[in-house]
mmCIF file of C-alpha atoms in Angstrom:
data_model
loop_
_atom_site.group_PDB
_atom_site.id
_atom_site.type_symbol
_atom_site.label_atom_id
_atom_site.label_comp_id
_atom_site.label_asym_id
_atom_site.label_seq_id
_atom_site.Cartn_x
_atom_site.Cartn_y
_atom_site.Cartn_z
ATOM 1 C CA UNK B 28 22.778 9.144 24.529
ATOM 2 C CA UNK B 29 23.556 9.048 28.247
ATOM 3 C CA UNK B 30 23.827 5.737 30.122
ATOM 4 C CA UNK B 31 20.553 6.267 32.066
ATOM 5 C CA UNK B 32 18.819 7.155 28.805
ATOM 6 C CA UNK B 33 20.164 3.989 27.156
ATOM 7 C CA UNK B 34 18.760 1.875 29.991
ATOM 8 C CA UNK B 35 15.383 3.596 29.782
ATOM 9 C CA UNK B 36 15.245 2.968 26.024
ATOM 10 C CA UNK B 37 16.246 -0.690 26.550
ATOM 11 C CA UNK B 38 13.530 -1.212 29.177
ATOM 12 C CA UNK B 39 10.908 0.468 26.958
ATOM 13 C CA UNK B 40 11.917 -1.762 24.046
ATOM 14 C CA UNK B 41 11.711 -4.823 26.277
ATOM 15 C CA UNK B 42 8.284 -3.693 27.472
ATOM 16 C CA UNK B 43 6.985 -3.541 23.895
ATOM 17 C CA UNK B 44 8.522 -6.879 22.976
ATOM 18 C CA UNK B 45 8.188 -8.917 26.167
ATOM 19 C CA UNK B 46 5.238 -7.653 28.219
ATOM 20 C CA UNK B 47 2.668 -10.010 26.704
ATOM 21 C CA UNK B 48 4.961 -13.011 26.996
ATOM 22 C CA UNK B 49 5.873 -12.317 30.648
ATOM 23 C CA UNK B 50 2.229 -11.830 31.645
ATOM 24 C CA UNK B 51 1.114 -14.871 29.649
ATOM 25 C CA UNK B 52 3.753 -17.068 31.289
ATOM 26 C CA UNK B 53 2.729 -16.017 34.797
ATOM 27 C CA UNK B 54 -0.972 -16.485 34.070
ATOM 28 C CA UNK B 55 -0.166 -19.950 32.754
ATOM 29 C CA UNK B 56 1.726 -20.769 35.959
ATOM 30 C CA UNK B 57 -0.584 -19.199 38.548
ATOM 31 C CA UNK B 58 -3.952 -18.727 36.880
ATOM 32 C CA UNK B 59 -4.114 -15.318 38.584
ATOM 33 C CA UNK B 60 -4.455 -12.462 36.061
ATOM 34 C CA UNK B 61 -4.041 -9.618 38.531
ATOM 35 C CA UNK B 62 -1.026 -11.224 40.182
ATOM 36 C CA UNK B 63 0.568 -11.778 36.777
ATOM 37 C CA UNK B 64 0.134 -8.138 35.730
ATOM 38 C CA UNK B 65 1.324 -6.750 39.065
ATOM 39 C CA UNK B 66 4.430 -8.923 39.150
ATOM 40 C CA UNK B 67 5.250 -8.201 35.517
ATOM 41 C CA UNK B 68 5.026 -4.482 36.281
ATOM 42 C CA UNK B 69 7.348 -4.964 39.263
ATOM 43 C CA UNK B 70 9.833 -6.833 37.076
ATOM 44 C CA UNK B 71 10.058 -3.990 34.567
ATOM 45 C CA UNK B 72 10.457 -1.461 37.380
ATOM 46 C CA UNK B 73 13.277 -3.572 38.833
ATOM 47 C CA UNK B 74 14.946 -3.738 35.428
ATOM 48 C CA UNK B 75 15.471 0.037 35.424
ATOM 49 C CA UNK B 76 17.631 -0.157 38.546
ATOM 50 C CA UNK B 77 19.289 -3.545 38.031
ATOM 51 C CA UNK B 78 20.203 -3.068 34.379
ATOM 52 C CA UNK B 79 21.664 0.352 35.162
ATOM 53 C CA UNK B 80 23.984 -1.386 37.639
ATOM 54 C CA UNK B 81 24.692 -4.692 35.881
ATOM 55 C CA UNK B 82 24.024 -3.876 32.238
ATOM 56 C CA UNK B 83 21.265 -5.052 29.912
ATOM 57 C CA UNK B 84 21.097 -8.880 29.992
ATOM 58 C CA UNK B 85 21.690 -10.911 26.852
ATOM 59 C CA UNK B 86 18.138 -12.300 27.090
ATOM 60 C CA UNK B 87 15.913 -9.534 28.487
ATOM 61 C CA UNK B 88 12.769 -11.649 28.191
ATOM 62 C CA UNK B 89 14.208 -14.503 30.240
ATOM 63 C CA UNK B 90 15.500 -12.046 32.872
ATOM 64 C CA UNK B 91 12.120 -10.338 33.155
ATOM 65 C CA UNK B 92 10.225 -13.631 33.338
ATOM 66 C CA UNK B 93 12.480 -14.845 36.148
ATOM 67 C CA UNK B 94 12.184 -11.553 38.035
ATOM 68 C CA UNK B 95 8.406 -11.585 37.713
ATOM 69 C CA UNK B 96 8.196 -15.194 38.821
ATOM 70 C CA UNK B 97 10.324 -14.490 41.916
ATOM 71 C CA UNK B 98 8.148 -11.522 42.730
ATOM 72 C CA UNK B 99 5.082 -13.768 42.447
ATOM 73 C CA UNK B 100 6.653 -16.290 44.838
ATOM 74 C CA UNK B 101 7.298 -13.510 47.381
ATOM 75 C CA UNK B 102 3.717 -12.284 47.089
ATOM 76 C CA UNK B 103 2.260 -15.768 47.484
ATOM 77 C CA UNK B 104 4.474 -16.663 50.431
ATOM 78 C CA UNK B 105 2.978 -13.768 52.343
ATOM 79 C CA UNK B 106 -0.443 -15.338 51.902
ATOM 80 C CA UNK B 107 -0.179 -19.088 52.481
ATOM 81 C CA UNK B 108 -3.630 -19.312 54.034
ATOM 82 C CA UNK B 109 -5.246 -20.824 50.961
ATOM 83 C CA UNK B 110 -4.374 -24.204 49.542
ATOM 84 C CA UNK B 111 -4.405 -22.781 46.030
ATOM 85 C CA UNK B 112 -1.665 -20.314 46.983
ATOM 86 C CA UNK B 113 0.529 -23.138 48.279
ATOM 87 C CA UNK B 114 0.084 -25.044 45.037
ATOM 88 C CA UNK B 115 0.949 -21.905 43.045
ATOM 89 C CA UNK B 116 4.181 -21.493 45.013
ATOM 90 C CA UNK B 117 5.086 -25.105 44.324
ATOM 91 C CA UNK B 118 4.626 -24.578 40.608
ATOM 92 C CA UNK B 119 6.639 -21.353 40.595
ATOM 93 C CA UNK B 120 9.505 -22.824 42.655
ATOM 94 C CA UNK B 121 10.007 -25.872 40.458
ATOM 95 C CA UNK B 122 12.788 -24.207 38.447
ATOM 96 C CA UNK B 123 14.458 -21.459 40.483
ATOM 97 C CA UNK B 124 17.247 -20.854 37.963
ATOM 98 C CA UNK B 125 16.925 -18.424 35.080
ATOM 99 C CA UNK B 126 15.713 -20.345 32.026
ATOM 100 C CA UNK B 127 17.167 -19.909 28.589
ATOM 101 C CA UNK B 128 15.161 -18.192 25.891
ATOM 102 C CA UNK B 129 14.504 -21.567 24.272
ATOM 103 C CA UNK B 130 13.171 -23.045 27.534
ATOM 104 C CA UNK B 131 10.441 -20.423 27.942
ATOM 105 C CA UNK B 132 7.366 -21.573 26.019
ATOM 106 C CA UNK B 133 5.551 -18.825 24.176
ATOM 107 C CA UNK B 134 2.289 -18.559 26.080
ATOM 108 C CA UNK B 135 0.930 -15.592 24.152
ATOM 109 C CA UNK B 136 -1.279 -17.684 21.885
ATOM 110 C CA UNK B 137 -3.169 -19.047 24.892
ATOM 111 C CA UNK B 138 -3.480 -15.492 26.201
ATOM 112 C CA UNK B 139 -4.850 -14.176 22.885
ATOM 113 C CA UNK B 140 -7.533 -16.852 22.648
ATOM 114 C CA UNK B 141 -8.547 -16.431 26.284
ATOM 115 C CA UNK B 142 -8.813 -12.637 25.974
ATOM 116 C CA UNK B 143 -10.949 -13.044 22.846
ATOM 117 C CA UNK B 144 -13.199 -15.820 24.145
ATOM 118 C CA UNK B 145 -16.753 -15.470 22.750
ATOM 119 C CA UNK B 146 -18.215 -15.701 26.273
ATOM 120 C CA UNK B 147 -16.813 -12.222 26.945
ATOM 121 C CA UNK B 148 -18.600 -9.106 25.634
ATOM 122 C CA UNK B 149 -16.821 -7.728 22.584
ATOM 123 C CA UNK B 150 -15.709 -4.439 24.259
ATOM 124 C CA UNK B 151 -14.230 -6.487 27.109
ATOM 125 C CA UNK B 152 -12.277 -8.655 24.660
ATOM 126 C CA UNK B 153 -10.734 -5.557 23.100
ATOM 127 C CA UNK B 154 -9.855 -3.967 26.443
ATOM 128 C CA UNK B 155 -8.406 -7.174 27.882
ATOM 129 C CA UNK B 156 -6.290 -7.791 24.779
ATOM 130 C CA UNK B 157 -4.846 -4.275 24.897
ATOM 131 C CA UNK B 158 -4.140 -4.499 28.623
ATOM 132 C CA UNK B 159 -2.678 -7.974 28.997
ATOM 133 C CA UNK B 160 -1.146 -8.614 25.597
ATOM 134 C CA UNK B 161 -0.131 -5.143 24.414
ATOM 135 C CA UNK B 162 0.592 -3.699 27.860
ATOM 136 C CA UNK B 163 -1.402 -0.486 27.452
ATOM 137 C CA UNK B 164 -2.369 1.132 30.733
ATOM 138 C CA UNK B 165 -5.999 1.355 31.775
ATOM 139 C CA UNK B 166 -5.808 5.114 31.265
ATOM 140 C CA UNK B 167 -4.441 4.750 27.742
ATOM 141 C CA UNK B 168 -7.193 2.312 26.781
ATOM 142 C CA UNK B 169 -9.863 4.550 28.307
ATOM 143 C CA UNK B 170 -8.559 7.570 26.390
ATOM 144 C CA UNK B 171 -8.485 5.656 23.125
ATOM 145 C CA UNK B 172 -12.107 4.576 23.512
ATOM 146 C CA UNK B 173 -13.301 7.943 24.797
ATOM 147 C CA UNK B 174 -14.379 6.750 28.219
ATOM 148 C CA UNK B 175 -13.227 7.346 31.797
ATOM 149 C CA UNK B 176 -10.447 5.404 33.490
ATOM 150 C CA UNK B 177 -12.739 4.105 36.291
ATOM 151 C CA UNK B 178 -15.223 2.854 33.669
ATOM 152 C CA UNK B 179 -12.488 1.043 31.767
ATOM 153 C CA UNK B 180 -11.052 -0.358 35.006
ATOM 154 C CA UNK B 181 -14.457 -1.812 35.848
ATOM 155 C CA UNK B 182 -14.707 -3.314 32.378
ATOM 156 C CA UNK B 183 -11.379 -5.070 32.874
ATOM 157 C CA UNK B 184 -12.330 -6.268 36.362
ATOM 158 C CA UNK B 185 -15.601 -7.719 35.083
ATOM 159 C CA UNK B 186 -13.829 -9.446 32.196
ATOM 160 C CA UNK B 187 -11.308 -11.143 34.503
ATOM 161 C CA UNK B 188 -14.085 -12.129 36.912
ATOM 162 C CA UNK B 189 -16.065 -13.619 34.029
ATOM 163 C CA UNK B 190 -13.069 -15.752 33.023
ATOM 164 C CA UNK B 191 -12.889 -17.198 36.542
ATOM 165 C CA UNK B 192 -16.617 -17.582 37.190
ATOM 166 C CA UNK B 193 -17.431 -19.045 33.777
ATOM 167 C CA UNK B 194 -14.444 -21.404 33.903
ATOM 168 C CA UNK B 195 -13.070 -20.100 30.601
ATOM 169 C CA UNK B 196 -10.048 -22.314 29.928
ATOM 170 C CA UNK B 197 -6.624 -20.749 29.449
ATOM 171 C CA UNK B 198 -5.788 -22.620 26.267
ATOM 172 C CA UNK B 199 -5.702 -22.647 22.498
ATOM 173 C CA UNK B 200 -9.073 -24.084 21.414
ATOM 174 C CA UNK B 201 -9.244 -27.628 20.029
ATOM 175 C CA UNK B 202 -9.104 -28.120 16.271
ATOM 176 C CA UNK B 203 -12.876 -28.329 15.773
ATOM 177 C CA UNK B 204 -13.389 -24.924 17.435
ATOM 178 C CA UNK B 205 -10.316 -23.182 16.059
ATOM 179 C CA UNK B 206 -11.800 -21.602 12.868
ATOM 180 C CA UNK B 207 -14.678 -19.971 14.739
ATOM 181 C CA UNK B 208 -12.491 -18.804 17.605
ATOM 182 C CA UNK B 209 -9.789 -17.511 15.270
ATOM 183 C CA UNK B 210 -12.411 -15.391 13.520
ATOM 184 C CA UNK B 211 -13.211 -13.780 16.891
ATOM 185 C CA UNK B 212 -9.527 -13.073 17.531
ATOM 186 C CA UNK B 213 -9.013 -11.495 14.108
ATOM 187 C CA UNK B 214 -12.103 -9.324 14.592
ATOM 188 C CA UNK B 215 -10.623 -7.928 17.824
ATOM 189 C CA UNK B 216 -7.267 -7.148 16.201
ATOM 190 C CA UNK B 217 -8.900 -5.505 13.192
ATOM 191 C CA UNK B 218 -11.110 -3.373 15.422
ATOM 192 C CA UNK B 219 -8.035 -2.259 17.375
ATOM 193 C CA UNK B 220 -6.379 -1.211 14.106
ATOM 194 C CA UNK B 221 -9.473 0.547 12.798
ATOM 195 C CA UNK B 222 -9.921 2.518 16.017
ATOM 196 C CA UNK B 223 -6.491 4.030 15.367
ATOM 197 C CA UNK B 224 -6.856 4.456 11.616
ATOM 198 C CA UNK B 225 -8.469 7.881 11.764
ATOM 199 C CA UNK B 226 -6.231 10.739 12.823
ATOM 200 C CA UNK B 227 -7.896 11.254 16.200
ATOM 201 C CA UNK B 228 -5.889 12.266 19.273
ATOM 202 C CA UNK B 229 -5.517 9.455 21.769
ATOM 203 C CA UNK B 230 -6.218 6.730 19.233
ATOM 204 C CA UNK B 231 -3.326 6.882 16.765
ATOM 205 C CA UNK B 232 -1.256 4.398 18.782
ATOM 206 C CA UNK B 233 -3.962 1.755 18.369
ATOM 207 C CA UNK B 234 -3.190 1.364 14.662
ATOM 208 C CA UNK B 235 0.422 0.512 15.483
ATOM 209 C CA UNK B 236 -0.721 -1.882 18.223
ATOM 210 C CA UNK B 237 -3.105 -3.615 15.833
ATOM 211 C CA UNK B 238 -0.298 -4.200 13.341
ATOM 212 C CA UNK B 239 2.103 -5.332 16.078
ATOM 213 C CA UNK B 240 -0.412 -7.822 17.467
ATOM 214 C CA UNK B 241 -1.097 -9.126 13.948
ATOM 215 C CA UNK B 242 2.638 -9.685 13.485
ATOM 216 C CA UNK B 243 2.706 -11.592 16.786
ATOM 217 C CA UNK B 244 -0.180 -13.764 15.634
ATOM 218 C CA UNK B 245 1.514 -14.501 12.297
ATOM 219 C CA UNK B 246 4.586 -15.629 14.260
ATOM 220 C CA UNK B 247 2.451 -17.830 16.519
ATOM 221 C CA UNK B 248 0.189 -19.239 13.775
ATOM 222 C CA UNK B 249 2.308 -19.242 10.579
ATOM 223 C CA UNK B 250 0.105 -21.809 8.809
ATOM 224 C CA UNK B 251 -3.134 -19.791 9.095
ATOM 225 C CA UNK B 252 -3.690 -17.867 5.830
ATOM 226 C CA UNK B 253 -6.325 -15.506 7.252
ATOM 227 C CA UNK B 254 -3.861 -14.287 9.880
ATOM 228 C CA UNK B 255 -1.454 -13.301 7.110
ATOM 229 C CA UNK B 256 -4.388 -11.851 5.178
ATOM 230 C CA UNK B 257 -5.286 -9.580 8.080
ATOM 231 C CA UNK B 258 -1.685 -8.425 8.469
ATOM 232 C CA UNK B 259 -1.511 -7.730 4.717
ATOM 233 C CA UNK B 260 -4.727 -5.713 4.871
ATOM 234 C CA UNK B 261 -3.497 -3.611 7.786
ATOM 235 C CA UNK B 262 -0.148 -2.919 6.122
ATOM 236 C CA UNK B 263 -1.735 -1.897 2.818
ATOM 237 C CA UNK B 264 -4.191 0.427 4.546
ATOM 238 C CA UNK B 265 -1.461 1.863 6.753
ATOM 239 C CA UNK B 266 0.694 2.590 3.705
ATOM 240 C CA UNK B 267 -1.697 5.280 2.533
ATOM 241 C CA UNK B 268 -3.024 6.522 5.871
ATOM 242 C CA UNK B 269 -0.879 9.658 5.898
ATOM 243 C CA UNK B 270 -2.474 10.935 2.686
ATOM 244 C CA UNK B 271 -6.109 10.475 3.772
ATOM 245 C CA UNK B 272 -6.500 14.038 5.055
ATOM 246 C CA UNK B 273 -5.172 17.438 4.035
ATOM 247 C CA UNK B 274 -5.521 20.327 6.488
ATOM 248 C CA UNK B 275 -8.323 18.513 8.240
ATOM 249 C CA UNK B 276 -10.238 17.655 5.063
ATOM 250 C CA UNK B 277 -10.806 14.075 3.940
ATOM 251 C CA UNK B 278 -9.014 13.187 0.688
ATOM 252 C CA UNK B 279 -10.605 10.382 -1.319
ATOM 253 C CA UNK B 280 -8.504 7.513 -2.601
ATOM 254 C CA UNK B 281 -8.856 8.821 -6.152
ATOM 255 C CA UNK B 282 -7.353 12.210 -5.224
ATOM 256 C CA UNK B 283 -4.625 11.126 -2.807
ATOM 257 C CA UNK B 284 -1.004 12.005 -3.503
ATOM 258 C CA UNK B 285 0.402 8.560 -4.220
ATOM 259 C CA UNK B 286 3.970 9.778 -3.880
ATOM 260 C CA UNK B 287 3.248 9.970 -0.140
ATOM 261 C CA UNK B 288 2.287 6.306 0.104
ATOM 262 C CA UNK B 289 4.749 4.108 2.008
ATOM 263 C CA UNK B 290 6.202 1.793 -0.636
ATOM 264 C CA UNK B 291 7.978 -0.399 1.934
ATOM 265 C CA UNK B 292 4.682 -1.135 3.696
ATOM 266 C CA UNK B 293 3.010 -1.829 0.346
ATOM 267 C CA UNK B 294 5.748 -4.293 -0.601
ATOM 268 C CA UNK B 295 5.490 -6.028 2.782
ATOM 269 C CA UNK B 296 1.702 -6.160 2.555
ATOM 270 C CA UNK B 297 1.738 -7.630 -0.955
ATOM 271 C CA UNK B 298 4.313 -10.228 0.139
ATOM 272 C CA UNK B 299 2.157 -11.229 3.138
ATOM 273 C CA UNK B 300 -0.865 -11.503 0.845
ATOM 274 C CA UNK B 301 1.058 -13.663 -1.634
ATOM 275 C CA UNK B 302 2.079 -15.991 1.204
ATOM 276 C CA UNK B 303 -1.542 -16.262 2.361
ATOM 277 C CA UNK B 304 -2.923 -16.907 -1.139
ATOM 278 C CA UNK B 305 -0.297 -19.604 -1.714
ATOM 279 C CA UNK B 306 -1.928 -21.620 1.093
ATOM 280 C CA UNK B 307 -5.043 -21.942 -1.116
ATOM 281 C CA UNK B 308 -7.675 -21.333 1.539
ATOM 282 C CA UNK B 309 -9.510 -18.107 0.755
ATOM 283 C CA UNK B 310 -11.028 -15.915 3.455
ATOM 284 C CA UNK B 311 -12.540 -12.451 3.901
ATOM 285 C CA UNK B 312 -9.354 -10.763 5.101
ATOM 286 C CA UNK B 313 -7.370 -12.088 2.154
ATOM 287 C CA UNK B 314 -10.014 -10.784 -0.262
ATOM 288 C CA UNK B 315 -10.066 -7.365 1.419
ATOM 289 C CA UNK B 316 -6.265 -7.296 1.278
ATOM 290 C CA UNK B 317 -6.389 -8.165 -2.433
ATOM 291 C CA UNK B 318 -8.743 -5.215 -3.016
ATOM 292 C CA UNK B 319 -6.394 -2.932 -1.083
ATOM 293 C CA UNK B 320 -3.472 -4.275 -3.121
ATOM 294 C CA UNK B 321 -5.251 -3.418 -6.387
ATOM 295 C CA UNK B 322 -5.456 0.198 -5.236
ATOM 296 C CA UNK B 323 -1.972 0.311 -3.709
ATOM 297 C CA UNK B 324 -0.172 -1.058 -6.763
ATOM 298 C CA UNK B 325 -1.978 1.015 -9.429
ATOM 299 C CA UNK B 326 0.367 3.715 -10.694
ATOM 300 C CA UNK B 327 -2.481 6.245 -10.639
ATOM 301 C CA UNK B 328 -6.253 6.327 -10.161
ATOM 302 C CA UNK B 329 -6.915 5.869 -13.890
ATOM 303 C CA UNK B 330 -4.897 2.637 -13.915
ATOM 304 C CA UNK B 331 -6.996 1.017 -11.167
ATOM 305 C CA UNK B 332 -8.218 -2.438 -12.197
ATOM 306 C CA UNK B 333 -11.915 -1.889 -11.425
ATOM 307 C CA UNK B 334 -13.173 -5.106 -13.071
ATOM 308 C CA UNK B 335 -10.847 -7.084 -10.809
ATOM 309 C CA UNK B 336 -11.996 -5.116 -7.753
ATOM 310 C CA UNK B 337 -15.655 -5.707 -8.678
ATOM 311 C CA UNK B 338 -14.948 -9.445 -8.954
ATOM 312 C CA UNK B 339 -13.205 -9.412 -5.572
ATOM 313 C CA UNK B 340 -16.175 -7.666 -3.950
ATOM 314 C CA UNK B 341 -18.444 -10.335 -5.415
ATOM 315 C CA UNK B 342 -16.243 -12.948 -3.743
ATOM 316 C CA UNK B 343 -16.328 -10.987 -0.491
ATOM 317 C CA UNK B 344 -20.133 -10.925 -0.680
ATOM 318 C CA UNK B 345 -20.028 -14.717 -0.902
ATOM 319 C CA UNK B 346 -17.684 -15.094 2.067
ATOM 320 C CA UNK B 347 -18.898 -12.299 4.343
ATOM 321 C CA UNK B 348 -22.065 -10.661 2.995
ATOM 322 C CA UNK B 349 -23.022 -7.268 4.398
ATOM 323 C CA UNK B 350 -24.745 -4.100 3.167
ATOM 324 C CA UNK B 351 -21.448 -2.182 3.377
ATOM 325 C CA UNK B 352 -19.714 -4.715 1.127
ATOM 326 C CA UNK B 353 -22.698 -4.463 -1.221
ATOM 327 C CA UNK B 354 -22.286 -0.679 -1.354
ATOM 328 C CA UNK B 355 -18.578 -0.961 -2.125
ATOM 329 C CA UNK B 356 -19.316 -3.484 -4.854
ATOM 330 C CA UNK B 357 -21.787 -1.011 -6.391
ATOM 331 C CA UNK B 358 -19.014 1.594 -6.600
ATOM 332 C CA UNK B 359 -16.661 -0.897 -8.258
ATOM 333 C CA UNK B 360 -19.330 -1.872 -10.780
ATOM 334 C CA UNK B 361 -20.015 1.811 -11.518
ATOM 335 C CA UNK B 362 -16.330 2.323 -12.280
ATOM 336 C CA UNK B 363 -16.005 -0.906 -14.265
ATOM 337 C CA UNK B 364 -19.330 -1.131 -16.135
ATOM 338 C CA UNK B 365 -20.713 2.403 -16.111
ATOM 339 C CA UNK B 366 -22.275 4.862 -13.682
ATOM 340 C CA UNK B 367 -25.854 3.789 -14.410
ATOM 341 C CA UNK B 368 -25.107 0.169 -13.472
ATOM 342 C CA UNK B 369 -23.620 1.231 -10.149
ATOM 343 C CA UNK B 370 -26.368 3.738 -9.410
ATOM 344 C CA UNK B 371 -29.030 1.096 -9.917
ATOM 345 C CA UNK B 372 -27.406 -1.052 -7.232
ATOM 346 C CA UNK B 373 -27.074 1.926 -4.880
ATOM 347 C CA UNK B 374 -30.757 2.817 -5.280
ATOM 348 C CA UNK B 375 -31.745 -0.794 -4.699
ATOM 349 C CA UNK B 376 -29.677 -0.815 -1.504
ATOM 350 C CA UNK B 377 -31.193 2.490 -0.376
ATOM 351 C CA UNK B 378 -34.669 1.086 -0.920
ATOM 352 C CA UNK B 379 -33.886 -1.911 1.285
ATOM 353 C CA UNK B 380 -33.340 0.321 4.323
ATOM 354 C CA UNK B 381 -30.286 -1.693 5.346
ATOM 355 C CA UNK B 382 -28.022 1.367 5.472
ATOM 356 C CA UNK B 383 -30.374 3.997 6.835
ATOM 357 C CA UNK B 384 -28.352 6.616 8.768
ATOM 358 C CA UNK B 385 -25.072 5.420 7.184
ATOM 359 C CA UNK B 386 -23.592 8.562 5.661
ATOM 360 C CA UNK B 387 -21.604 6.756 2.961
ATOM 361 C CA UNK B 388 -24.791 5.637 1.233
ATOM 362 C CA UNK B 389 -25.994 9.162 0.291
ATOM 363 C CA UNK B 390 -22.343 10.234 -0.158
ATOM 364 C CA UNK B 391 -21.806 7.430 -2.673
ATOM 365 C CA UNK B 392 -25.053 8.215 -4.458
ATOM 366 C CA UNK B 393 -24.046 11.895 -4.605
ATOM 367 C CA UNK B 394 -20.646 11.101 -6.089
ATOM 368 C CA UNK B 395 -22.103 8.852 -8.788
ATOM 369 C CA UNK B 396 -24.794 11.413 -9.639
ATOM 370 C CA UNK B 397 -22.107 14.101 -9.885
ATOM 371 C CA UNK B 398 -20.092 11.958 -12.281
ATOM 372 C CA UNK B 399 -23.275 11.403 -14.303
ATOM 373 C CA UNK B 400 -23.898 15.165 -14.578
ATOM 374 C CA UNK B 401 -27.085 15.080 -12.477
ATOM 375 C CA UNK B 402 -25.959 17.969 -10.288
ATOM 376 C CA UNK B 403 -29.247 18.968 -8.627
ATOM 377 C CA UNK B 404 -29.823 15.379 -7.457
ATOM 378 C CA UNK B 405 -26.189 15.140 -6.387
ATOM 379 C CA UNK B 406 -26.552 18.299 -4.270
ATOM 380 C CA UNK B 407 -29.550 16.837 -2.436
ATOM 381 C CA UNK B 408 -27.620 13.670 -1.661
ATOM 382 C CA UNK B 409 -24.545 15.597 -0.478
ATOM 383 C CA UNK B 410 -26.798 17.560 1.895
ATOM 384 C CA UNK B 411 -28.240 14.314 3.238
ATOM 385 C CA UNK B 412 -24.748 12.868 3.739
ATOM 386 C CA UNK B 413 -23.589 16.047 5.499
ATOM 387 C CA UNK B 414 -26.260 15.600 8.154
ATOM 388 C CA UNK B 415 -25.034 12.052 8.875
ATOM 389 C CA UNK B 416 -21.229 12.406 8.555
ATOM 390 C CA UNK B 417 -19.547 11.488 11.869
ATOM 391 C CA UNK B 418 -16.270 13.480 11.691
ATOM 392 C CA UNK B 419 -15.185 17.018 10.866
ATOM 393 C CA UNK B 420 -12.846 15.787 8.119
ATOM 394 C CA UNK B 421 -15.709 14.020 6.356
ATOM 395 C CA UNK B 422 -18.065 16.970 6.795
ATOM 396 C CA UNK B 423 -15.480 19.359 5.322
ATOM 397 C CA UNK B 424 -14.994 17.072 2.341
ATOM 398 C CA UNK B 425 -18.723 16.810 1.665
ATOM 399 C CA UNK B 426 -19.212 20.544 2.088
ATOM 400 C CA UNK B 427 -16.444 21.148 -0.432
ATOM 401 C CA UNK B 428 -18.026 18.789 -2.936
ATOM 402 C CA UNK B 429 -21.401 20.437 -2.448
ATOM 403 C CA UNK B 430 -20.054 23.944 -2.956
ATOM 404 C CA UNK B 431 -18.118 22.809 -6.024
ATOM 405 C CA UNK B 432 -21.196 21.641 -7.916
#
């Protein structure tokens, strides 16, 4: 690798590892989100030239934070007309020397909770988290969410304006608000992961970002079991993601090639789950991770512990009831107690109207009818599911099942 290439790789690595911390530190010092992002960007651009000349510093994060802070001072000095600017300069100039890594407080937790504040619309929380904490460009975020760059830019502008106008505090919430606010944060991270879970161009990187942000949150909140539960869930799902499709056709969990599953990710996910469970404070993400672990650790589909999975879905219904969880529980009961028992629950759910237009309801009914030998009824349900399926991979799978009856 050439010297310029080594520097580029070092700066890219620092960007992945340090962007959120640099931006968070500057926001904490100045309260100005746009200034923080601009000066952080300038610091990374300066690193390309300076590190090529002087070498990569021993503490890249401290170097970048200092460079960004100096850039912020220069910007503010050019506009001393407002009293707030003068106060910002005073704060930034308090410690002109480069701090050690230990002297830089990790501000990312405050940034995460501010980005995910419930006063912001949910799409804005997601976009702001990806921009300020993960460092994705506006164009990258827009591409991932299938919208235009100007539209996404406006979404980010409105979110930052809302923070200022609504007086949203840049802080970790007090203890009495923490559980509710943490739930909002975890929902954002899980949505980011799920948006990248399907093999869709422009979105794949989001799965990696979701896992990376979950790792950051585990580091920042090591005593929160649900944070570890979410990380465990992501890792266990990611372990089998590569086997979910075959030549553009969805492959069900039962038929996946388990030799292609990532055993290192499974081991890490199970370890994270064990650590969460040891804290003895159950939550929805831990239960979902436990279900994923039952699948991931079974040597083959026949060895799946369906009674345990059915019990876990019952617990999930208690903690976070939803029609989708109810549908998944019906499948587990069908596999544990017999097809007729599961089908009865599916028909009851269909009659409630809660999952109208959700393709997995008729798809699930079709699969259970097929297993029960009721092929004509199964065909009708597969046709219904085909009309509702949202992706080509799912439509190809359903068409294959239908033609195979």
